[in-house]
């Protein structure tokens, strides 16, 4: 999933591209919270930056802004219902400055 996003259109300058539809293809609404967390544990570049009962924020960084001219990030905010199922998602692809 992350490779598909990084292979898509690249953000320019401060542009933020909404890639929620790409993430939803791999993690559809109704997916268990544990499956969402597990999908990022295998990635060496993804980090959970916020873990609250109804919300999970994951950031994936590709490259370091000062060292890599193509340094980019994906920030994904997952919302979960009381049953622990994915109920909403906002995913942004952005260029690191």
GROMACS .gro file of N, CA and C in nm:
model
  291
    1UNK      N    1   0.082  -0.118   0.000
    1UNK     CA    2   0.000   0.000   0.000
    1UNK      C    3   0.087   0.126   0.000
    2UNK      N    4   0.188   0.131   0.089
    2UNK     CA    5   0.273   0.249   0.096
    2UNK      C    6   0.350   0.269  -0.034
    3UNK      N    7   0.398   0.160  -0.092
    3UNK     CA    8   0.471   0.170  -0.219
    3UNK      C    9   0.382   0.226  -0.329
    4UNK      N   10   0.255   0.186  -0.328
    4UNK     CA   11   0.160   0.237  -0.427
    4UNK      C   12   0.141   0.388  -0.412
    5UNK      N   13   0.135   0.434  -0.287
    5UNK     CA   14   0.119   0.578  -0.263
    5UNK      C   15   0.244   0.653  -0.307
    6UNK      N   16   0.361   0.603  -0.270
    6UNK     CA   17   0.485   0.671  -0.309
    6UNK      C   18   0.506   0.669  -0.460
    7UNK      N   19   0.450   0.570  -0.529
    7UNK     CA   20   0.462   0.563  -0.674
    7UNK      C   21   0.360   0.653  -0.745
    8UNK      N   22   0.261   0.700  -0.672
    8UNK     CA   23   0.160   0.788  -0.732
    8UNK      C   24   0.217   0.929  -0.749
    9UNK      N   25   0.134   1.021  -0.788
    9UNK     CA   26   0.176   1.159  -0.810
    9UNK      C   27   0.246   1.216  -0.687
   10UNK      N   28   0.356   1.287  -0.708
   10UNK     CA   29   0.435   1.342  -0.599
   10UNK      C   30   0.385   1.482  -0.562
   11UNK      N   31   0.378   1.510  -0.432
   11UNK     CA   32   0.342   1.646  -0.391
   11UNK      C   33   0.456   1.743  -0.420
   12UNK      N   34   0.421   1.867  -0.451
   12UNK     CA   35   0.519   1.970  -0.483
   12UNK      C   36   0.513   2.078  -0.375
   13UNK      N   37   0.627   2.119  -0.327
   13UNK     CA   38   0.639   2.223  -0.223
   13UNK      C   39   0.553   2.190  -0.102
   14UNK      N   40   0.457   2.273  -0.070
   14UNK     CA   41   0.374   2.252   0.049
   14UNK      C   42   0.242   2.183   0.017
   15UNK      N   43   0.230   2.129  -0.101
   15UNK     CA   44   0.108   2.061  -0.144
   15UNK      C   45   0.085   1.936  -0.060
   16UNK      N   46  -0.040   1.911  -0.026
   16UNK     CA   47  -0.080   1.791   0.045
   16UNK      C   48  -0.182   1.717  -0.041
   17UNK      N   49  -0.147   1.596  -0.082
   17UNK     CA   50  -0.235   1.517  -0.167
   17UNK      C   51  -0.319   1.422  -0.081
   18UNK      N   52  -0.449   1.421  -0.103
   18UNK     CA   53  -0.536   1.329  -0.032
   18UNK      C   54  -0.526   1.191  -0.098
   19UNK      N   55  -0.477   1.094  -0.023
   19UNK     CA   56  -0.461   0.957  -0.075
   19UNK      C   57  -0.547   0.858   0.004
   20UNK      N   58  -0.653   0.910   0.063
   20UNK     CA   59  -0.742   0.826   0.145
   20UNK      C   60  -0.800   0.710   0.064
   21UNK      N   61  -0.834   0.736  -0.063
   21UNK     CA   62  -0.893   0.630  -0.145
   21UNK      C   63  -0.795   0.514  -0.166
   22UNK      N   64  -0.666   0.543  -0.179
   22UNK     CA   65  -0.566   0.436  -0.195
   22UNK      C   66  -0.554   0.352  -0.068
   23UNK      N   67  -0.558   0.417   0.047
   23UNK     CA   68  -0.548   0.345   0.174
   23UNK      C   69  -0.674   0.261   0.195
   24UNK      N   70  -0.790   0.316   0.161
   24UNK     CA   71  -0.916   0.243   0.179
   24UNK      C   72  -0.924   0.118   0.092
   25UNK      N   73  -0.853   0.115  -0.019
   25UNK     CA   74  -0.851  -0.006  -0.101
   25UNK      C   75  -0.785  -0.122  -0.026
   26UNK      N   76  -0.689  -0.090   0.058
   26UNK     CA   77  -0.615  -0.193   0.132
   26UNK      C   78  -0.672  -0.216   0.272
   27UNK      N   79  -0.729  -0.111   0.331
   27UNK     CA   80  -0.787  -0.119   0.465
   27UNK      C   81  -0.928  -0.061   0.459
   28UNK      N   82  -1.026  -0.138   0.413
   28UNK     CA   83  -1.162  -0.084   0.396
   28UNK      C   84  -1.229  -0.054   0.530
   29UNK      N   85  -1.331   0.032   0.525
   29UNK     CA   86  -1.409   0.062   0.645
   29UNK      C   87  -1.462  -0.069   0.701
   30UNK      N   88  -1.462  -0.081   0.833
   30UNK     CA   89  -1.505  -0.203   0.899
   30UNK      C   90  -1.390  -0.295   0.938
   31UNK      N   91  -1.268  -0.261   0.898
   31UNK     CA   92  -1.150  -0.340   0.934
   31UNK      C   93  -1.124  -0.327   1.084
   32UNK      N   94  -1.087  -0.438   1.147
   32UNK     CA   95  -1.055  -0.436   1.291
   32UNK      C   96  -0.933  -0.349   1.317
   33UNK      N   97  -0.932  -0.282   1.432
   33UNK     CA   98  -0.821  -0.197   1.473
   33UNK      C   99  -0.690  -0.278   1.477
   34UNK      N  100  -0.695  -0.400   1.527
   34UNK     CA  101  -0.574  -0.483   1.536
   34UNK      C  102  -0.515  -0.511   1.398
   35UNK      N  103  -0.599  -0.526   1.296
   35UNK     CA  104  -0.551  -0.550   1.160
   35UNK      C  105  -0.486  -0.424   1.103
   36UNK      N  106  -0.541  -0.307   1.138
   36UNK     CA  107  -0.482  -0.180   1.093
   36UNK      C  108  -0.344  -0.164   1.155
   37UNK      N  109  -0.332  -0.186   1.285
   37UNK     CA  110  -0.203  -0.173   1.354
   37UNK      C  111  -0.103  -0.274   1.298
   38UNK      N  112  -0.146  -0.397   1.277
   38UNK     CA  113  -0.057  -0.501   1.226
   38UNK      C  114  -0.005  -0.469   1.086
   39UNK      N  115  -0.082  -0.398   1.007
   39UNK     CA  116  -0.038  -0.368   0.870
   39UNK      C  117   0.081  -0.272   0.868
   40UNK      N  118   0.105  -0.201   0.976
   40UNK     CA  119   0.217  -0.108   0.981
   40UNK      C  120   0.335  -0.159   1.065
   41UNK      N  121   0.316  -0.265   1.140
   41UNK     CA  122   0.423  -0.317   1.223
   41UNK      C  123   0.537  -0.375   1.141
   42UNK      N  124   0.510  -0.427   1.024
   42UNK     CA  125   0.615  -0.487   0.941
   42UNK      C  126   0.699  -0.381   0.870
   43UNK      N  127   0.647  -0.260   0.860
   43UNK     CA  128   0.717  -0.153   0.791
   43UNK      C  129   0.821  -0.090   0.884
   44UNK      N  130   0.942  -0.075   0.835
   44UNK     CA  131   1.047  -0.012   0.913
   44UNK      C  132   1.041   0.139   0.911
   45UNK      N  133   0.957   0.196   0.825
   45UNK     CA  134   0.950   0.342   0.813
   45UNK      C  135   0.825   0.401   0.877
   46UNK      N  136   0.729   0.317   0.916
   46UNK     CA  137   0.604   0.366   0.974
   46UNK      C  138   0.614   0.373   1.126
   47UNK      N  139   0.548   0.475   1.181
   47UNK     CA  140   0.549   0.494   1.326
   47UNK      C  141   0.411   0.542   1.370
   48UNK      N  142   0.359   0.480   1.477
   48UNK     CA  143   0.233   0.526   1.535
   48UNK      C  144   0.266   0.647   1.621
   49UNK      N  145   0.211   0.762   1.585
   49UNK     CA  146   0.240   0.885   1.657
   49UNK      C  147   0.131   0.923   1.757
   50UNK      N  148   0.012   0.866   1.742
   50UNK     CA  149  -0.095   0.887   1.839
   50UNK      C  150  -0.180   0.762   1.844
   51UNK      N  151  -0.204   0.714   1.967
   51UNK     CA  152  -0.282   0.593   1.986
   51UNK      C  153  -0.384   0.619   2.096
   52UNK      N  154  -0.503   0.660   2.058
   52UNK     CA  155  -0.612   0.688   2.151
   52UNK      C  156  -0.724   0.587   2.124
   53UNK      N  157  -0.818   0.570   2.217
   53UNK     CA  158  -0.923   0.469   2.199
   53UNK      C  159  -0.998   0.478   2.065
   54UNK      N  160  -1.034   0.597   2.021
   54UNK     CA  161  -1.110   0.609   1.897
   54UNK      C  162  -1.030   0.659   1.779
   55UNK      N  163  -0.899   0.673   1.797
   55UNK     CA  164  -0.817   0.737   1.693
   55UNK      C  165  -0.676   0.677   1.691
   56UNK      N  166  -0.625   0.661   1.571
   56UNK     CA  167  -0.488   0.611   1.552
   56UNK      C  168  -0.425   0.695   1.442
   57UNK      N  169  -0.309   0.755   1.470
   57UNK     CA  170  -0.239   0.835   1.371
   57UNK      C  171  -0.107   0.767   1.341
   58UNK      N  172  -0.084   0.737   1.212
   58UNK     CA  173   0.037   0.670   1.167
   58UNK      C  174   0.108   0.761   1.068
   59UNK      N  175   0.239   0.773   1.084
   59UNK     CA  176   0.321   0.852   0.991
   59UNK      C  177   0.426   0.761   0.931
   60UNK      N  178   0.439   0.767   0.800
   60UNK     CA  179   0.543   0.692   0.729
   60UNK      C  180   0.633   0.794   0.660
   61UNK      N  181   0.762   0.788   0.689
   61UNK     CA  182   0.858   0.881   0.630
   61UNK      C  183   0.946   0.809   0.530
   62UNK      N  184   0.965   0.873   0.418
   62UNK     CA  185   1.057   0.821   0.317
   62UNK      C  186   1.166   0.926   0.300
   63UNK      N  187   1.286   0.898   0.348
   63UNK     CA  188   1.398   0.991   0.336
   63UNK      C  189   1.396   1.098   0.443
   64UNK      N  190   1.507   1.169   0.455
   64UNK     CA  191   1.518   1.279   0.549
   64UNK      C  192   1.522   1.410   0.471
   65UNK      N  193   1.448   1.506   0.518
   65UNK     CA  194   1.427   1.631   0.443
   65UNK      C  195   1.556   1.701   0.401
   66UNK      N  196   1.655   1.707   0.485
   66UNK     CA  197   1.777   1.780   0.451
   66UNK      C  198   1.872   1.698   0.363
   67UNK      N  199   1.858   1.566   0.365
   67UNK     CA  200   1.952   1.480   0.294
   67UNK      C  201   1.899   1.422   0.164
   68UNK      N  202   1.770   1.413   0.152
   68UNK     CA  203   1.709   1.346   0.037
   68UNK      C  204   1.620   1.446  -0.038
   69UNK      N  205   1.648   1.473  -0.165
   69UNK     CA  206   1.565   1.569  -0.239
   69UNK      C  207   1.422   1.519  -0.263
   70UNK      N  208   1.398   1.390  -0.246
   70UNK     CA  209   1.265   1.334  -0.267
   70UNK      C  210   1.204   1.285  -0.135
   71UNK      N  211   1.239   1.349  -0.024
   71UNK     CA  212   1.186   1.308   0.107
   71UNK      C  213   1.037   1.339   0.114
   72UNK      N  214   0.958   1.237   0.144
   72UNK     CA  215   0.812   1.253   0.152
   72UNK      C  216   0.757   1.176   0.271
   73UNK      N  217   0.636   1.211   0.311
   73UNK     CA  218   0.569   1.144   0.422
   73UNK      C  219   0.424   1.116   0.385
   74UNK      N  220   0.370   1.017   0.454
   74UNK     CA  221   0.228   0.987   0.447
   74UNK      C  222   0.177   0.993   0.591
   75UNK      N  223   0.076   1.074   0.616
   75UNK     CA  224   0.017   1.083   0.749
   75UNK      C  225  -0.126   1.032   0.737
   76UNK      N  226  -0.156   0.927   0.815
   76UNK     CA  227  -0.287   0.863   0.809
   76UNK      C  228  -0.354   0.872   0.946
   77UNK      N  229  -0.475   0.925   0.948
   77UNK     CA  230  -0.553   0.935   1.071
   77UNK      C  231  -0.673   0.841   1.058
   78UNK      N  232  -0.673   0.738   1.140
   78UNK     CA  233  -0.780   0.638   1.138
   78UNK      C  234  -0.875   0.665   1.254
   79UNK      N  235  -1.005   0.659   1.228
   79UNK     CA  236  -1.107   0.673   1.332
   79UNK      C  237  -1.176   0.538   1.350
   80UNK      N  238  -1.204   0.504   1.476
   80UNK     CA  239  -1.267   0.376   1.507
   80UNK      C  240  -1.393   0.398   1.589
   81UNK      N  241  -1.492   0.314   1.563
   81UNK     CA  242  -1.615   0.317   1.640
   81UNK      C  243  -1.596   0.245   1.772
   82UNK      N  244  -1.700   0.244   1.855
   82UNK     CA  245  -1.690   0.177   1.985
   82UNK      C  246  -1.666   0.026   1.974
   83UNK      N  247  -1.697  -0.030   1.859
   83UNK     CA  248  -1.675  -0.174   1.837
   83UNK      C  249  -1.533  -0.206   1.790
   84UNK      N  250  -1.447  -0.102   1.776
   84UNK     CA  251  -1.309  -0.125   1.734
   84UNK      C  252  -1.292  -0.142   1.585
   85UNK      N  253  -1.395  -0.108   1.508
   85UNK     CA  254  -1.389  -0.120   1.362
   85UNK      C  255  -1.359   0.017   1.300
   86UNK      N  256  -1.286   0.015   1.189
   86UNK     CA  257  -1.251   0.138   1.118
   86UNK      C  258  -1.377   0.206   1.067
   87UNK      N  259  -1.396   0.332   1.109
   87UNK     CA  260  -1.516   0.404   1.068
   87UNK      C  261  -1.485   0.527   0.983
   88UNK      N  262  -1.359   0.568   0.980
   88UNK     CA  263  -1.322   0.684   0.900
   88UNK      C  264  -1.172   0.690   0.881
   89UNK      N  265  -1.129   0.764   0.778
   89UNK     CA  266  -0.988   0.770   0.745
   89UNK      C  267  -0.957   0.899   0.671
   90UNK      N  268  -0.845   0.958   0.704
   90UNK     CA  269  -0.793   1.073   0.630
   90UNK      C  270  -0.644   1.045   0.610
   91UNK      N  271  -0.599   1.040   0.486
   91UNK     CA  272  -0.458   1.011   0.456
   91UNK      C  273  -0.404   1.119   0.363
   92UNK      N  274  -0.290   1.176   0.402
   92UNK     CA  275  -0.227   1.282   0.323
   92UNK      C  276  -0.085   1.242   0.285
   93UNK      N  277  -0.050   1.270   0.161
   93UNK     CA  278   0.085   1.248   0.108
   93UNK      C  279   0.146   1.386   0.095
   94UNK      N  280   0.259   1.410   0.161
   94UNK     CA  281   0.320   1.542   0.160
   94UNK      C  282   0.470   1.536   0.145
   95UNK      N  283   0.526   1.646   0.098
   95UNK     CA  284   0.670   1.657   0.080
   95UNK      C  285   0.730   1.712   0.207
   96UNK      N  286   0.838   1.648   0.254
   96UNK     CA  287   0.908   1.699   0.372
   96UNK      C  288   0.988   1.822   0.334
   97UNK      N  289   0.978   1.925   0.413
   97UNK     CA  290   1.049   2.050   0.385
   97UNK      C  291   1.175   2.060   0.468
   0.00000   0.00000   0.00000
